[in-house]
Amino acid sequence: MPKIFEARLGMIKGFIFDLDGVITDTAELHYLAWNTLAEQMSWKFDRTVNERLRGVSRMDSIRIIQQHNNTERTEDELIELAALKNEIYVDSLDQISPNDFLPGALELLKKLKSQGFKIALGSASKNSQKVLRQLNALEYFDVIGDGNSVAKSKPAPDVFLFAAEKLKLKPEECVVYEDAEAGVDAAKTGGFYTVGIGPSNRVGHADLRFESMGEATFESVKSFFDDLFL
Ligand code: B16
Ligand code: MG
């Protein structure tokens, strides 16, 4: 039987990818944008605080930064400040190019496509379309689930459930790749198989974990989940 049909016989039929930290590293650009705003506002902000924003929505991120600074602001003020950060961030996305895939990510997308798997994005970002466009990666995704698709952000499973439904697959037919603690929580709550990218203190609760995308190849994942691909 041609390889391309094999995947359709097994239980795993689709892959859902987080964006930042899995497909590309926008975390640095998020950090720089938050840092610029923090300097303008004379807020305390550093890379340790930034690490707490990984996989967290924009509005939840600004709440974390405000807590860190012991400040209280109205919801309208927070929306305005988050919009300022977003302007800086979106401008900085212009510098992303097809050279900015995390090592291994593009190869994995190509492999999955050639094997006939369905592919979706499951990101908290409301800017995912621009990031994927800059990477020239839109063609690999059958469905885009992102911060514009659902109201509840990770650790709620909504964005992954949205992506699976649009792919016409059940959660147990999909593997989710995630680099954030809240993202793995979201995928597990939704009933998905999970691949964590990063250290065990962050994503050790995933079914399978790799330090980097370069290690998280199709072959490694297939050999771990074994029967689900038969
Ligand atoms: P935006 P992911 C997340 O991306 C980032 O990790 C997180 O730092 C960011 O706050 C969030 O997207 C929202 O992004 O401001 O562009 O809507 O990992 O879920 O792909
Ligand atoms: Mg992420």
JSON list of C-alpha atoms and ligand atoms in Angstrom, two decimals:
[
{"chain": "A", "resi": 1, "resn": "MET", "atom": "CA", "xyz": [0.00, 0.00, 0.00]},
{"chain": "A", "resi": 2, "resn": "PRO", "atom": "CA", "xyz": [1.40, 3.44, -0.84]},
{"chain": "A", "resi": 3, "resn": "LYS", "atom": "CA", "xyz": [2.79, 5.18, 2.25]},
{"chain": "A", "resi": 4, "resn": "ILE", "atom": "CA", "xyz": [0.40, 8.10, 1.78]},
{"chain": "A", "resi": 5, "resn": "PHE", "atom": "CA", "xyz": [-2.63, 5.94, 2.73]},
{"chain": "A", "resi": 6, "resn": "GLU", "atom": "CA", "xyz": [-1.05, 4.27, 5.76]},
{"chain": "A", "resi": 7, "resn": "ALA", "atom": "CA", "xyz": [-1.78, 7.12, 8.14]},
{"chain": "A", "resi": 8, "resn": "ARG", "atom": "CA", "xyz": [-5.48, 6.96, 7.39]},
{"chain": "A", "resi": 9, "resn": "LEU", "atom": "CA", "xyz": [-5.72, 3.40, 8.70]},
{"chain": "A", "resi": 10, "resn": "GLY", "atom": "CA", "xyz": [-4.47, 4.27, 12.17]},
{"chain": "A", "resi": 11, "resn": "MET", "atom": "CA", "xyz": [-6.05, 6.21, 14.97]},
{"chain": "A", "resi": 12, "resn": "ILE", "atom": "CA", "xyz": [-3.82, 9.23, 14.67]},
{"chain": "A", "resi": 13, "resn": "LYS", "atom": "CA", "xyz": [-4.95, 11.25, 11.68]},
{"chain": "A", "resi": 14, "resn": "GLY", "atom": "CA", "xyz": [-3.99, 14.79, 12.55]},
{"chain": "A", "resi": 15, "resn": "PHE", "atom": "CA", "xyz": [-1.42, 17.01, 14.18]},
{"chain": "A", "resi": 16, "resn": "ILE", "atom": "CA", "xyz": [-2.12, 20.32, 15.91]},
{"chain": "A", "resi": 17, "resn": "PHE", "atom": "CA", "xyz": [0.79, 22.68, 16.44]},
{"chain": "A", "resi": 18, "resn": "ASP", "atom": "CA", "xyz": [1.20, 25.53, 18.86]},
{"chain": "A", "resi": 19, "resn": "LEU", "atom": "CA", "xyz": [2.99, 28.47, 17.19]},
{"chain": "A", "resi": 20, "resn": "ASP", "atom": "CA", "xyz": [5.37, 30.32, 19.52]},
{"chain": "A", "resi": 21, "resn": "GLY", "atom": "CA", "xyz": [8.01, 27.88, 20.77]},
{"chain": "A", "resi": 22, "resn": "VAL", "atom": "CA", "xyz": [7.00, 25.08, 18.41]},
{"chain": "A", "resi": 23, "resn": "ILE", "atom": "CA", "xyz": [6.91, 26.39, 14.83]},
{"chain": "A", "resi": 24, "resn": "THR", "atom": "CA", "xyz": [8.98, 29.55, 15.44]},
{"chain": "A", "resi": 25, "resn": "ASP", "atom": "CA", "xyz": [10.38, 31.49, 18.37]},
{"chain": "A", "resi": 26, "resn": "THR", "atom": "CA", "xyz": [8.28, 34.64, 18.62]},
{"chain": "A", "resi": 27, "resn": "ALA", "atom": "CA", "xyz": [8.91, 34.66, 22.41]},
{"chain": "A", "resi": 28, "resn": "GLU", "atom": "CA", "xyz": [11.91, 36.96, 21.92]},
{"chain": "A", "resi": 29, "resn": "LEU", "atom": "CA", "xyz": [9.81, 39.46, 19.94]},
{"chain": "A", "resi": 30, "resn": "HIS", "atom": "CA", "xyz": [7.05, 39.30, 22.58]},
{"chain": "A", "resi": 31, "resn": "TYR", "atom": "CA", "xyz": [9.74, 39.96, 25.22]},
{"chain": "A", "resi": 32, "resn": "LEU", "atom": "CA", "xyz": [11.17, 42.95, 23.36]},
{"chain": "A", "resi": 33, "resn": "ALA", "atom": "CA", "xyz": [7.71, 44.47, 22.83]},
{"chain": "A", "resi": 34, "resn": "TRP", "atom": "CA", "xyz": [6.67, 44.03, 26.48]},
{"chain": "A", "resi": 35, "resn": "ASN", "atom": "CA", "xyz": [10.05, 45.39, 27.55]},
{"chain": "A", "resi": 36, "resn": "THR", "atom": "CA", "xyz": [9.66, 48.53, 25.41]},
{"chain": "A", "resi": 37, "resn": "LEU", "atom": "CA", "xyz": [6.23, 49.16, 26.95]},
{"chain": "A", "resi": 38, "resn": "ALA", "atom": "CA", "xyz": [7.57, 48.44, 30.45]},
{"chain": "A", "resi": 39, "resn": "GLU", "atom": "CA", "xyz": [10.37, 50.99, 29.96]},
{"chain": "A", "resi": 40, "resn": "GLN", "atom": "CA", "xyz": [7.87, 53.61, 28.76]},
{"chain": "A", "resi": 41, "resn": "MET", "atom": "CA", "xyz": [5.68, 52.93, 31.79]},
{"chain": "A", "resi": 42, "resn": "SER", "atom": "CA", "xyz": [8.56, 52.50, 34.28]},
{"chain": "A", "resi": 43, "resn": "TRP", "atom": "CA", "xyz": [7.39, 48.97, 35.14]},
{"chain": "A", "resi": 44, "resn": "LYS", "atom": "CA", "xyz": [9.57, 46.20, 36.52]},
{"chain": "A", "resi": 45, "resn": "PHE", "atom": "CA", "xyz": [9.95, 43.58, 33.81]},
{"chain": "A", "resi": 46, "resn": "ASP", "atom": "CA", "xyz": [12.59, 40.96, 33.07]},
{"chain": "A", "resi": 47, "resn": "ARG", "atom": "CA", "xyz": [13.08, 37.60, 31.34]},
{"chain": "A", "resi": 48, "resn": "THR", "atom": "CA", "xyz": [11.88, 35.66, 34.39]},
{"chain": "A", "resi": 49, "resn": "VAL", "atom": "CA", "xyz": [8.54, 37.48, 34.26]},
{"chain": "A", "resi": 50, "resn": "ASN", "atom": "CA", "xyz": [8.50, 37.04, 30.49]},
{"chain": "A", "resi": 51, "resn": "GLU", "atom": "CA", "xyz": [8.87, 33.27, 30.91]},
{"chain": "A", "resi": 52, "resn": "ARG", "atom": "CA", "xyz": [5.56, 33.30, 32.81]},
{"chain": "A", "resi": 53, "resn": "LEU", "atom": "CA", "xyz": [3.89, 34.72, 29.67]},
{"chain": "A", "resi": 54, "resn": "ARG", "atom": "CA", "xyz": [4.75, 31.69, 27.53]},
{"chain": "A", "resi": 55, "resn": "GLY", "atom": "CA", "xyz": [1.56, 30.41, 25.85]},
{"chain": "A", "resi": 56, "resn": "VAL", "atom": "CA", "xyz": [-0.52, 32.89, 27.87]},
{"chain": "A", "resi": 57, "resn": "SER", "atom": "CA", "xyz": [-2.97, 35.22, 26.06]},
{"chain": "A", "resi": 58, "resn": "ARG", "atom": "CA", "xyz": [-2.17, 38.93, 25.63]},
{"chain": "A", "resi": 59, "resn": "MET", "atom": "CA", "xyz": [-4.69, 40.11, 28.22]},
{"chain": "A", "resi": 60, "resn": "ASP", "atom": "CA", "xyz": [-3.65, 37.45, 30.74]},
{"chain": "A", "resi": 61, "resn": "SER", "atom": "CA", "xyz": [-0.04, 38.49, 30.09]},
{"chain": "A", "resi": 62, "resn": "ILE", "atom": "CA", "xyz": [-0.67, 42.12, 30.97]},
{"chain": "A", "resi": 63, "resn": "ARG", "atom": "CA", "xyz": [-2.49, 41.03, 34.14]},
{"chain": "A", "resi": 64, "resn": "ILE", "atom": "CA", "xyz": [0.58, 39.01, 35.18]},
{"chain": "A", "resi": 65, "resn": "ILE", "atom": "CA", "xyz": [2.82, 42.04, 34.53]},
{"chain": "A", "resi": 66, "resn": "GLN", "atom": "CA", "xyz": [0.52, 44.29, 36.56]},
{"chain": "A", "resi": 67, "resn": "GLN", "atom": "CA", "xyz": [0.49, 41.81, 39.48]},
{"chain": "A", "resi": 68, "resn": "HIS", "atom": "CA", "xyz": [4.28, 41.74, 39.34]},
{"chain": "A", "resi": 69, "resn": "ASN", "atom": "CA", "xyz": [4.26, 45.55, 39.68]},
{"chain": "A", "resi": 70, "resn": "ASN", "atom": "CA", "xyz": [1.55, 45.58, 42.36]},
{"chain": "A", "resi": 71, "resn": "THR", "atom": "CA", "xyz": [-0.53, 47.95, 40.27]},
{"chain": "A", "resi": 72, "resn": "GLU", "atom": "CA", "xyz": [-4.25, 47.95, 39.75]},
{"chain": "A", "resi": 73, "resn": "ARG", "atom": "CA", "xyz": [-5.80, 49.24, 36.57]},
{"chain": "A", "resi": 74, "resn": "THR", "atom": "CA", "xyz": [-9.23, 49.24, 35.04]},
{"chain": "A", "resi": 75, "resn": "GLU", "atom": "CA", "xyz": [-10.03, 46.74, 32.29]},
{"chain": "A", "resi": 76, "resn": "ASP", "atom": "CA", "xyz": [-10.15, 49.62, 29.76]},
{"chain": "A", "resi": 77, "resn": "GLU", "atom": "CA", "xyz": [-6.65, 50.74, 30.76]},
{"chain": "A", "resi": 78, "resn": "LEU", "atom": "CA", "xyz": [-5.35, 47.19, 30.44]},
{"chain": "A", "resi": 79, "resn": "ILE", "atom": "CA", "xyz": [-6.91, 46.86, 26.98]},
{"chain": "A", "resi": 80, "resn": "GLU", "atom": "CA", "xyz": [-5.26, 50.12, 25.91]},
{"chain": "A", "resi": 81, "resn": "LEU", "atom": "CA", "xyz": [-1.85, 49.12, 27.26]},
{"chain": "A", "resi": 82, "resn": "ALA", "atom": "CA", "xyz": [-2.05, 45.66, 25.69]},
{"chain": "A", "resi": 83, "resn": "ALA", "atom": "CA", "xyz": [-2.92, 47.33, 22.37]},
{"chain": "A", "resi": 84, "resn": "LEU", "atom": "CA", "xyz": [0.23, 49.47, 22.62]},
{"chain": "A", "resi": 85, "resn": "LYS", "atom": "CA", "xyz": [2.36, 46.38, 23.20]},
{"chain": "A", "resi": 86, "resn": "ASN", "atom": "CA", "xyz": [0.64, 44.70, 20.27]},
{"chain": "A", "resi": 87, "resn": "GLU", "atom": "CA", "xyz": [1.48, 47.58, 17.91]},
{"chain": "A", "resi": 88, "resn": "ILE", "atom": "CA", "xyz": [5.16, 47.25, 18.79]},
{"chain": "A", "resi": 89, "resn": "TYR", "atom": "CA", "xyz": [4.99, 43.45, 18.47]},
{"chain": "A", "resi": 90, "resn": "VAL", "atom": "CA", "xyz": [3.16, 43.41, 15.13]},
{"chain": "A", "resi": 91, "resn": "ASP", "atom": "CA", "xyz": [5.68, 45.88, 13.64]},
{"chain": "A", "resi": 92, "resn": "SER", "atom": "CA", "xyz": [8.50, 43.62, 14.76]},
{"chain": "A", "resi": 93, "resn": "LEU", "atom": "CA", "xyz": [6.95, 40.62, 12.97]},
{"chain": "A", "resi": 94, "resn": "ASP", "atom": "CA", "xyz": [8.08, 42.19, 9.66]},
{"chain": "A", "resi": 95, "resn": "GLN", "atom": "CA", "xyz": [11.57, 40.88, 10.42]},
{"chain": "A", "resi": 96, "resn": "ILE", "atom": "CA", "xyz": [10.42, 37.21, 10.43]},
{"chain": "A", "resi": 97, "resn": "SER", "atom": "CA", "xyz": [11.38, 35.30, 7.30]},
{"chain": "A", "resi": 98, "resn": "PRO", "atom": "CA", "xyz": [11.22, 31.68, 6.08]},
{"chain": "A", "resi": 99, "resn": "ASN", "atom": "CA", "xyz": [14.63, 31.24, 7.75]},
{"chain": "A", "resi": 100, "resn": "ASP", "atom": "CA", "xyz": [12.96, 31.54, 11.15]},
{"chain": "A", "resi": 101, "resn": "PHE", "atom": "CA", "xyz": [11.35, 28.12, 11.55]},
{"chain": "A", "resi": 102, "resn": "LEU", "atom": "CA", "xyz": [12.62, 26.42, 14.69]},
{"chain": "A", "resi": 103, "resn": "PRO", "atom": "CA", "xyz": [15.07, 23.73, 13.52]},
{"chain": "A", "resi": 104, "resn": "GLY", "atom": "CA", "xyz": [13.10, 20.63, 12.52]},
{"chain": "A", "resi": 105, "resn": "ALA", "atom": "CA", "xyz": [9.69, 22.34, 12.32]},
{"chain": "A", "resi": 106, "resn": "LEU", "atom": "CA", "xyz": [9.52, 22.82, 8.55]},
{"chain": "A", "resi": 107, "resn": "GLU", "atom": "CA", "xyz": [10.88, 19.32, 7.90]},
{"chain": "A", "resi": 108, "resn": "LEU", "atom": "CA", "xyz": [8.18, 17.88, 10.18]},
{"chain": "A", "resi": 109, "resn": "LEU", "atom": "CA", "xyz": [5.38, 19.81, 8.46]},
{"chain": "A", "resi": 110, "resn": "LYS", "atom": "CA", "xyz": [6.59, 18.61, 5.05]},
{"chain": "A", "resi": 111, "resn": "LYS", "atom": "CA", "xyz": [6.84, 15.01, 6.25]},
{"chain": "A", "resi": 112, "resn": "LEU", "atom": "CA", "xyz": [3.33, 15.02, 7.74]},
{"chain": "A", "resi": 113, "resn": "LYS", "atom": "CA", "xyz": [1.88, 16.55, 4.57]},
{"chain": "A", "resi": 114, "resn": "SER", "atom": "CA", "xyz": [3.57, 13.95, 2.41]},
{"chain": "A", "resi": 115, "resn": "GLN", "atom": "CA", "xyz": [2.17, 11.19, 4.66]},
{"chain": "A", "resi": 116, "resn": "GLY", "atom": "CA", "xyz": [-1.40, 12.47, 4.30]},
{"chain": "A", "resi": 117, "resn": "PHE", "atom": "CA", "xyz": [-1.97, 13.75, 7.84]},
{"chain": "A", "resi": 118, "resn": "LYS", "atom": "CA", "xyz": [-4.24, 16.71, 8.52]},
{"chain": "A", "resi": 119, "resn": "ILE", "atom": "CA", "xyz": [-2.48, 19.69, 10.10]},
{"chain": "A", "resi": 120, "resn": "ALA", "atom": "CA", "xyz": [-3.85, 22.55, 12.20]},
{"chain": "A", "resi": 121, "resn": "LEU", "atom": "CA", "xyz": [-2.53, 25.43, 14.22]},
{"chain": "A", "resi": 122, "resn": "GLY", "atom": "CA", "xyz": [-3.61, 25.78, 17.86]},
{"chain": "A", "resi": 123, "resn": "SER", "atom": "CA", "xyz": [-2.13, 29.04, 19.13]},
{"chain": "A", "resi": 124, "resn": "ALA", "atom": "CA", "xyz": [-3.10, 31.65, 21.72]},
{"chain": "A", "resi": 125, "resn": "SER", "atom": "CA", "xyz": [-1.90, 34.40, 19.40]},
{"chain": "A", "resi": 126, "resn": "LYS", "atom": "CA", "xyz": [-4.24, 36.76, 17.58]},
{"chain": "A", "resi": 127, "resn": "ASN", "atom": "CA", "xyz": [-1.38, 37.46, 15.15]},
{"chain": "A", "resi": 128, "resn": "SER", "atom": "CA", "xyz": [-0.82, 33.91, 13.94]},
{"chain": "A", "resi": 129, "resn": "GLN", "atom": "CA", "xyz": [-1.81, 34.62, 10.33]},
{"chain": "A", "resi": 130, "resn": "LYS", "atom": "CA", "xyz": [0.87, 37.29, 10.01]},
{"chain": "A", "resi": 131, "resn": "VAL", "atom": "CA", "xyz": [3.53, 35.06, 11.59]},
{"chain": "A", "resi": 132, "resn": "LEU", "atom": "CA", "xyz": [2.66, 32.14, 9.29]},
{"chain": "A", "resi": 133, "resn": "ARG", "atom": "CA", "xyz": [2.61, 34.47, 6.28]},
{"chain": "A", "resi": 134, "resn": "GLN", "atom": "CA", "xyz": [6.06, 35.81, 7.14]},
{"chain": "A", "resi": 135, "resn": "LEU", "atom": "CA", "xyz": [7.33, 32.22, 7.43]},
{"chain": "A", "resi": 136, "resn": "ASN", "atom": "CA", "xyz": [5.65, 31.25, 4.15]},
{"chain": "A", "resi": 137, "resn": "ALA", "atom": "CA", "xyz": [3.98, 28.47, 6.15]},
{"chain": "A", "resi": 138, "resn": "LEU", "atom": "CA", "xyz": [0.26, 29.04, 5.49]},
{"chain": "A", "resi": 139, "resn": "GLU", "atom": "CA", "xyz": [0.17, 26.31, 2.84]},
{"chain": "A", "resi": 140, "resn": "TYR", "atom": "CA", "xyz": [0.96, 23.60, 5.42]},
{"chain": "A", "resi": 141, "resn": "PHE", "atom": "CA", "xyz": [-2.08, 24.28, 7.61]},
{"chain": "A", "resi": 142, "resn": "ASP", "atom": "CA", "xyz": [-5.53, 22.90, 6.77]},
{"chain": "A", "resi": 143, "resn": "VAL", "atom": "CA", "xyz": [-7.03, 24.81, 9.70]},
{"chain": "A", "resi": 144, "resn": "ILE", "atom": "CA", "xyz": [-5.94, 27.77, 11.80]},
{"chain": "A", "resi": 145, "resn": "GLY", "atom": "CA", "xyz": [-7.10, 27.84, 15.38]},
{"chain": "A", "resi": 146, "resn": "ASP", "atom": "CA", "xyz": [-5.81, 30.86, 17.25]},
{"chain": "A", "resi": 147, "resn": "GLY", "atom": "CA", "xyz": [-6.73, 33.61, 19.69]},
{"chain": "A", "resi": 148, "resn": "ASN", "atom": "CA", "xyz": [-9.37, 34.86, 17.25]},
{"chain": "A", "resi": 149, "resn": "SER", "atom": "CA", "xyz": [-11.13, 31.49, 17.07]},
{"chain": "A", "resi": 150, "resn": "VAL", "atom": "CA", "xyz": [-12.21, 31.03, 20.69]},
{"chain": "A", "resi": 151, "resn": "ALA", "atom": "CA", "xyz": [-13.04, 33.12, 23.75]},
{"chain": "A", "resi": 152, "resn": "LYS", "atom": "CA", "xyz": [-11.32, 31.03, 26.40]},
{"chain": "A", "resi": 153, "resn": "SER", "atom": "CA", "xyz": [-7.54, 30.80, 26.17]},
{"chain": "A", "resi": 154, "resn": "LYS", "atom": "CA", "xyz": [-5.21, 28.02, 27.34]},
{"chain": "A", "resi": 155, "resn": "PRO", "atom": "CA", "xyz": [-5.29, 26.21, 29.79]},
{"chain": "A", "resi": 156, "resn": "ALA", "atom": "CA", "xyz": [-8.89, 25.88, 28.52]},
{"chain": "A", "resi": 157, "resn": "PRO", "atom": "CA", "xyz": [-8.88, 23.24, 25.75]},
{"chain": "A", "resi": 158, "resn": "ASP", "atom": "CA", "xyz": [-11.07, 25.35, 23.44]},
{"chain": "A", "resi": 159, "resn": "VAL", "atom": "CA", "xyz": [-8.53, 26.27, 20.75]},
{"chain": "A", "resi": 160, "resn": "PHE", "atom": "CA", "xyz": [-7.50, 22.62, 20.28]},
{"chain": "A", "resi": 161, "resn": "LEU", "atom": "CA", "xyz": [-11.12, 21.43, 20.29]},
{"chain": "A", "resi": 162, "resn": "PHE", "atom": "CA", "xyz": [-11.90, 24.11, 17.69]},
{"chain": "A", "resi": 163, "resn": "ALA", "atom": "CA", "xyz": [-8.99, 22.95, 15.51]},
{"chain": "A", "resi": 164, "resn": "ALA", "atom": "CA", "xyz": [-9.93, 19.25, 15.79]},
{"chain": "A", "resi": 165, "resn": "GLU", "atom": "CA", "xyz": [-13.56, 19.94, 14.97]},
{"chain": "A", "resi": 166, "resn": "LYS", "atom": "CA", "xyz": [-12.59, 21.96, 11.89]},
{"chain": "A", "resi": 167, "resn": "LEU", "atom": "CA", "xyz": [-10.27, 19.11, 10.84]},
{"chain": "A", "resi": 168, "resn": "LYS", "atom": "CA", "xyz": [-13.28, 16.79, 11.34]},
{"chain": "A", "resi": 169, "resn": "LEU", "atom": "CA", "xyz": [-11.26, 14.69, 13.77]},
{"chain": "A", "resi": 170, "resn": "LYS", "atom": "CA", "xyz": [-11.80, 13.60, 17.36]},
{"chain": "A", "resi": 171, "resn": "PRO", "atom": "CA", "xyz": [-9.28, 14.69, 20.02]},
{"chain": "A", "resi": 172, "resn": "GLU", "atom": "CA", "xyz": [-8.05, 11.10, 20.35]},
{"chain": "A", "resi": 173, "resn": "GLU", "atom": "CA", "xyz": [-7.17, 11.14, 16.66]},
{"chain": "A", "resi": 174, "resn": "CYS", "atom": "CA", "xyz": [-4.81, 14.11, 17.07]},
{"chain": "A", "resi": 175, "resn": "VAL", "atom": "CA", "xyz": [-1.36, 14.78, 18.51]},
{"chain": "A", "resi": 176, "resn": "VAL", "atom": "CA", "xyz": [-0.79, 18.28, 19.94]},
{"chain": "A", "resi": 177, "resn": "TYR", "atom": "CA", "xyz": [2.71, 19.78, 20.00]},
{"chain": "A", "resi": 178, "resn": "GLU", "atom": "CA", "xyz": [3.12, 22.36, 22.80]},
{"chain": "A", "resi": 179, "resn": "ASP", "atom": "CA", "xyz": [5.96, 24.22, 24.51]},
{"chain": "A", "resi": 180, "resn": "ALA", "atom": "CA", "xyz": [3.94, 25.80, 27.36]},
{"chain": "A", "resi": 181, "resn": "GLU", "atom": "CA", "xyz": [2.71, 24.31, 30.62]},
{"chain": "A", "resi": 182, "resn": "ALA", "atom": "CA", "xyz": [-0.73, 25.84, 30.09]},
{"chain": "A", "resi": 183, "resn": "GLY", "atom": "CA", "xyz": [-0.75, 24.48, 26.53]},
{"chain": "A", "resi": 184, "resn": "VAL", "atom": "CA", "xyz": [-0.05, 20.90, 27.59]},
{"chain": "A", "resi": 185, "resn": "ASP", "atom": "CA", "xyz": [-2.72, 21.28, 30.30]},
{"chain": "A", "resi": 186, "resn": "ALA", "atom": "CA", "xyz": [-5.18, 22.50, 27.64]},
{"chain": "A", "resi": 187, "resn": "ALA", "atom": "CA", "xyz": [-4.46, 19.61, 25.28]},
{"chain": "A", "resi": 188, "resn": "LYS", "atom": "CA", "xyz": [-4.66, 16.99, 28.03]},
{"chain": "A", "resi": 189, "resn": "THR", "atom": "CA", "xyz": [-7.96, 18.41, 29.30]},
{"chain": "A", "resi": 190, "resn": "GLY", "atom": "CA", "xyz": [-9.28, 18.19, 25.75]},
{"chain": "A", "resi": 191, "resn": "GLY", "atom": "CA", "xyz": [-8.33, 14.50, 25.46]},
{"chain": "A", "resi": 192, "resn": "PHE", "atom": "CA", "xyz": [-5.50, 14.91, 22.93]},
{"chain": "A", "resi": 193, "resn": "TYR", "atom": "CA", "xyz": [-2.19, 13.06, 22.75]},
{"chain": "A", "resi": 194, "resn": "THR", "atom": "CA", "xyz": [0.55, 15.48, 23.72]},
{"chain": "A", "resi": 195, "resn": "VAL", "atom": "CA", "xyz": [4.13, 16.12, 22.71]},
{"chain": "A", "resi": 196, "resn": "GLY", "atom": "CA", "xyz": [5.91, 18.63, 24.96]},
{"chain": "A", "resi": 197, "resn": "ILE", "atom": "CA", "xyz": [8.80, 20.71, 23.67]},
{"chain": "A", "resi": 198, "resn": "GLY", "atom": "CA", "xyz": [11.11, 21.99, 26.40]},
{"chain": "A", "resi": 199, "resn": "PRO", "atom": "CA", "xyz": [12.31, 21.18, 29.91]},
{"chain": "A", "resi": 200, "resn": "SER", "atom": "CA", "xyz": [10.52, 18.66, 32.14]},
{"chain": "A", "resi": 201, "resn": "ASN", "atom": "CA", "xyz": [9.67, 21.30, 34.76]},
{"chain": "A", "resi": 202, "resn": "ARG", "atom": "CA", "xyz": [7.58, 22.97, 32.05]},
{"chain": "A", "resi": 203, "resn": "VAL", "atom": "CA", "xyz": [6.17, 20.22, 29.84]},
{"chain": "A", "resi": 204, "resn": "GLY", "atom": "CA", "xyz": [7.08, 17.02, 31.72]},
{"chain": "A", "resi": 205, "resn": "HIS", "atom": "CA", "xyz": [3.37, 16.23, 32.03]},
{"chain": "A", "resi": 206, "resn": "ALA", "atom": "CA", "xyz": [3.07, 15.69, 28.25]},
{"chain": "A", "resi": 207, "resn": "ASP", "atom": "CA", "xyz": [2.75, 12.07, 27.02]},
{"chain": "A", "resi": 208, "resn": "LEU", "atom": "CA", "xyz": [6.09, 12.47, 25.30]},
{"chain": "A", "resi": 209, "resn": "ARG", "atom": "CA", "xyz": [8.70, 15.20, 25.74]},
{"chain": "A", "resi": 210, "resn": "PHE", "atom": "CA", "xyz": [11.66, 16.45, 23.74]},
{"chain": "A", "resi": 211, "resn": "GLU", "atom": "CA", "xyz": [14.12, 19.22, 24.55]},
{"chain": "A", "resi": 212, "resn": "SER", "atom": "CA", "xyz": [13.71, 20.72, 21.09]},
{"chain": "A", "resi": 213, "resn": "MET", "atom": "CA", "xyz": [11.71, 20.50, 17.88]},
{"chain": "A", "resi": 214, "resn": "GLY", "atom": "CA", "xyz": [14.78, 19.08, 16.14]},
{"chain": "A", "resi": 215, "resn": "GLU", "atom": "CA", "xyz": [14.38, 15.90, 18.22]},
{"chain": "A", "resi": 216, "resn": "ALA", "atom": "CA", "xyz": [10.58, 15.70, 17.89]},
{"chain": "A", "resi": 217, "resn": "THR", "atom": "CA", "xyz": [10.64, 14.08, 14.45]},
{"chain": "A", "resi": 218, "resn": "PHE", "atom": "CA", "xyz": [7.79, 12.13, 12.89]},
{"chain": "A", "resi": 219, "resn": "GLU", "atom": "CA", "xyz": [9.77, 8.91, 13.34]},
{"chain": "A", "resi": 220, "resn": "SER", "atom": "CA", "xyz": [10.35, 9.51, 17.08]},
{"chain": "A", "resi": 221, "resn": "VAL", "atom": "CA", "xyz": [6.69, 10.31, 17.72]},
{"chain": "A", "resi": 222, "resn": "LYS", "atom": "CA", "xyz": [5.47, 7.42, 15.58]},
{"chain": "A", "resi": 223, "resn": "SER", "atom": "CA", "xyz": [7.71, 4.92, 17.37]},
{"chain": "A", "resi": 224, "resn": "PHE", "atom": "CA", "xyz": [6.49, 6.15, 20.78]},
{"chain": "A", "resi": 225, "resn": "PHE", "atom": "CA", "xyz": [2.77, 6.04, 20.00]},
{"chain": "A", "resi": 226, "resn": "ASP", "atom": "CA", "xyz": [3.42, 2.89, 17.95]},
{"chain": "A", "resi": 227, "resn": "ASP", "atom": "CA", "xyz": [0.04, 1.06, 17.67]},
{"chain": "A", "resi": 228, "resn": "LEU", "atom": "CA", "xyz": [-1.85, 4.30, 17.14]},
{"chain": "A", "resi": 229, "resn": "PHE", "atom": "CA", "xyz": [-0.15, 4.61, 13.75]},
{"chain": "A", "resi": 230, "resn": "LEU", "atom": "CA", "xyz": [-0.66, 1.05, 12.55]},
{"chain": "B", "resi": 1, "resn": "B16", "atom": "P1", "xyz": [-0.70, 37.75, 20.68]},
{"chain": "B", "resi": 1, "resn": "B16", "atom": "P2", "xyz": [1.43, 30.47, 21.35]},
{"chain": "B", "resi": 1, "resn": "B16", "atom": "C1", "xyz": [1.43, 32.83, 22.58]},
{"chain": "B", "resi": 1, "resn": "B16", "atom": "O1", "xyz": [1.71, 32.06, 21.46]},
{"chain": "B", "resi": 1, "resn": "B16", "atom": "C2", "xyz": [2.71, 33.40, 23.18]},
{"chain": "B", "resi": 1, "resn": "B16", "atom": "O2", "xyz": [3.52, 32.34, 23.71]},
{"chain": "B", "resi": 1, "resn": "B16", "atom": "C3", "xyz": [2.36, 34.34, 24.31]},
{"chain": "B", "resi": 1, "resn": "B16", "atom": "O3", "xyz": [3.54, 34.89, 24.88]},
{"chain": "B", "resi": 1, "resn": "B16", "atom": "C4", "xyz": [1.47, 35.44, 23.75]},
{"chain": "B", "resi": 1, "resn": "B16", "atom": "O4", "xyz": [1.08, 36.34, 24.79]},
{"chain": "B", "resi": 1, "resn": "B16", "atom": "C5", "xyz": [0.23, 34.81, 23.11]},
{"chain": "B", "resi": 1, "resn": "B16", "atom": "O5", "xyz": [0.63, 33.92, 22.11]},
{"chain": "B", "resi": 1, "resn": "B16", "atom": "C6", "xyz": [-0.73, 35.84, 22.52]},
{"chain": "B", "resi": 1, "resn": "B16", "atom": "O6", "xyz": [-0.11, 36.44, 21.42]},
{"chain": "B", "resi": 1, "resn": "B16", "atom": "O7", "xyz": [-0.40, 38.92, 21.56]},
{"chain": "B", "resi": 1, "resn": "B16", "atom": "O8", "xyz": [0.03, 37.76, 19.36]},
{"chain": "B", "resi": 1, "resn": "B16", "atom": "O9", "xyz": [-2.19, 37.55, 20.51]},
{"chain": "B", "resi": 1, "resn": "B16", "atom": "O10", "xyz": [2.55, 29.80, 22.08]},
{"chain": "B", "resi": 1, "resn": "B16", "atom": "O11", "xyz": [0.07, 30.15, 21.93]},
{"chain": "B", "resi": 1, "resn": "B16", "atom": "O12", "xyz": [1.49, 30.24, 19.87]},
{"chain": "B", "resi": 2, "resn": "MG", "atom": "MG", "xyz": [3.86, 28.24, 22.64]}
]
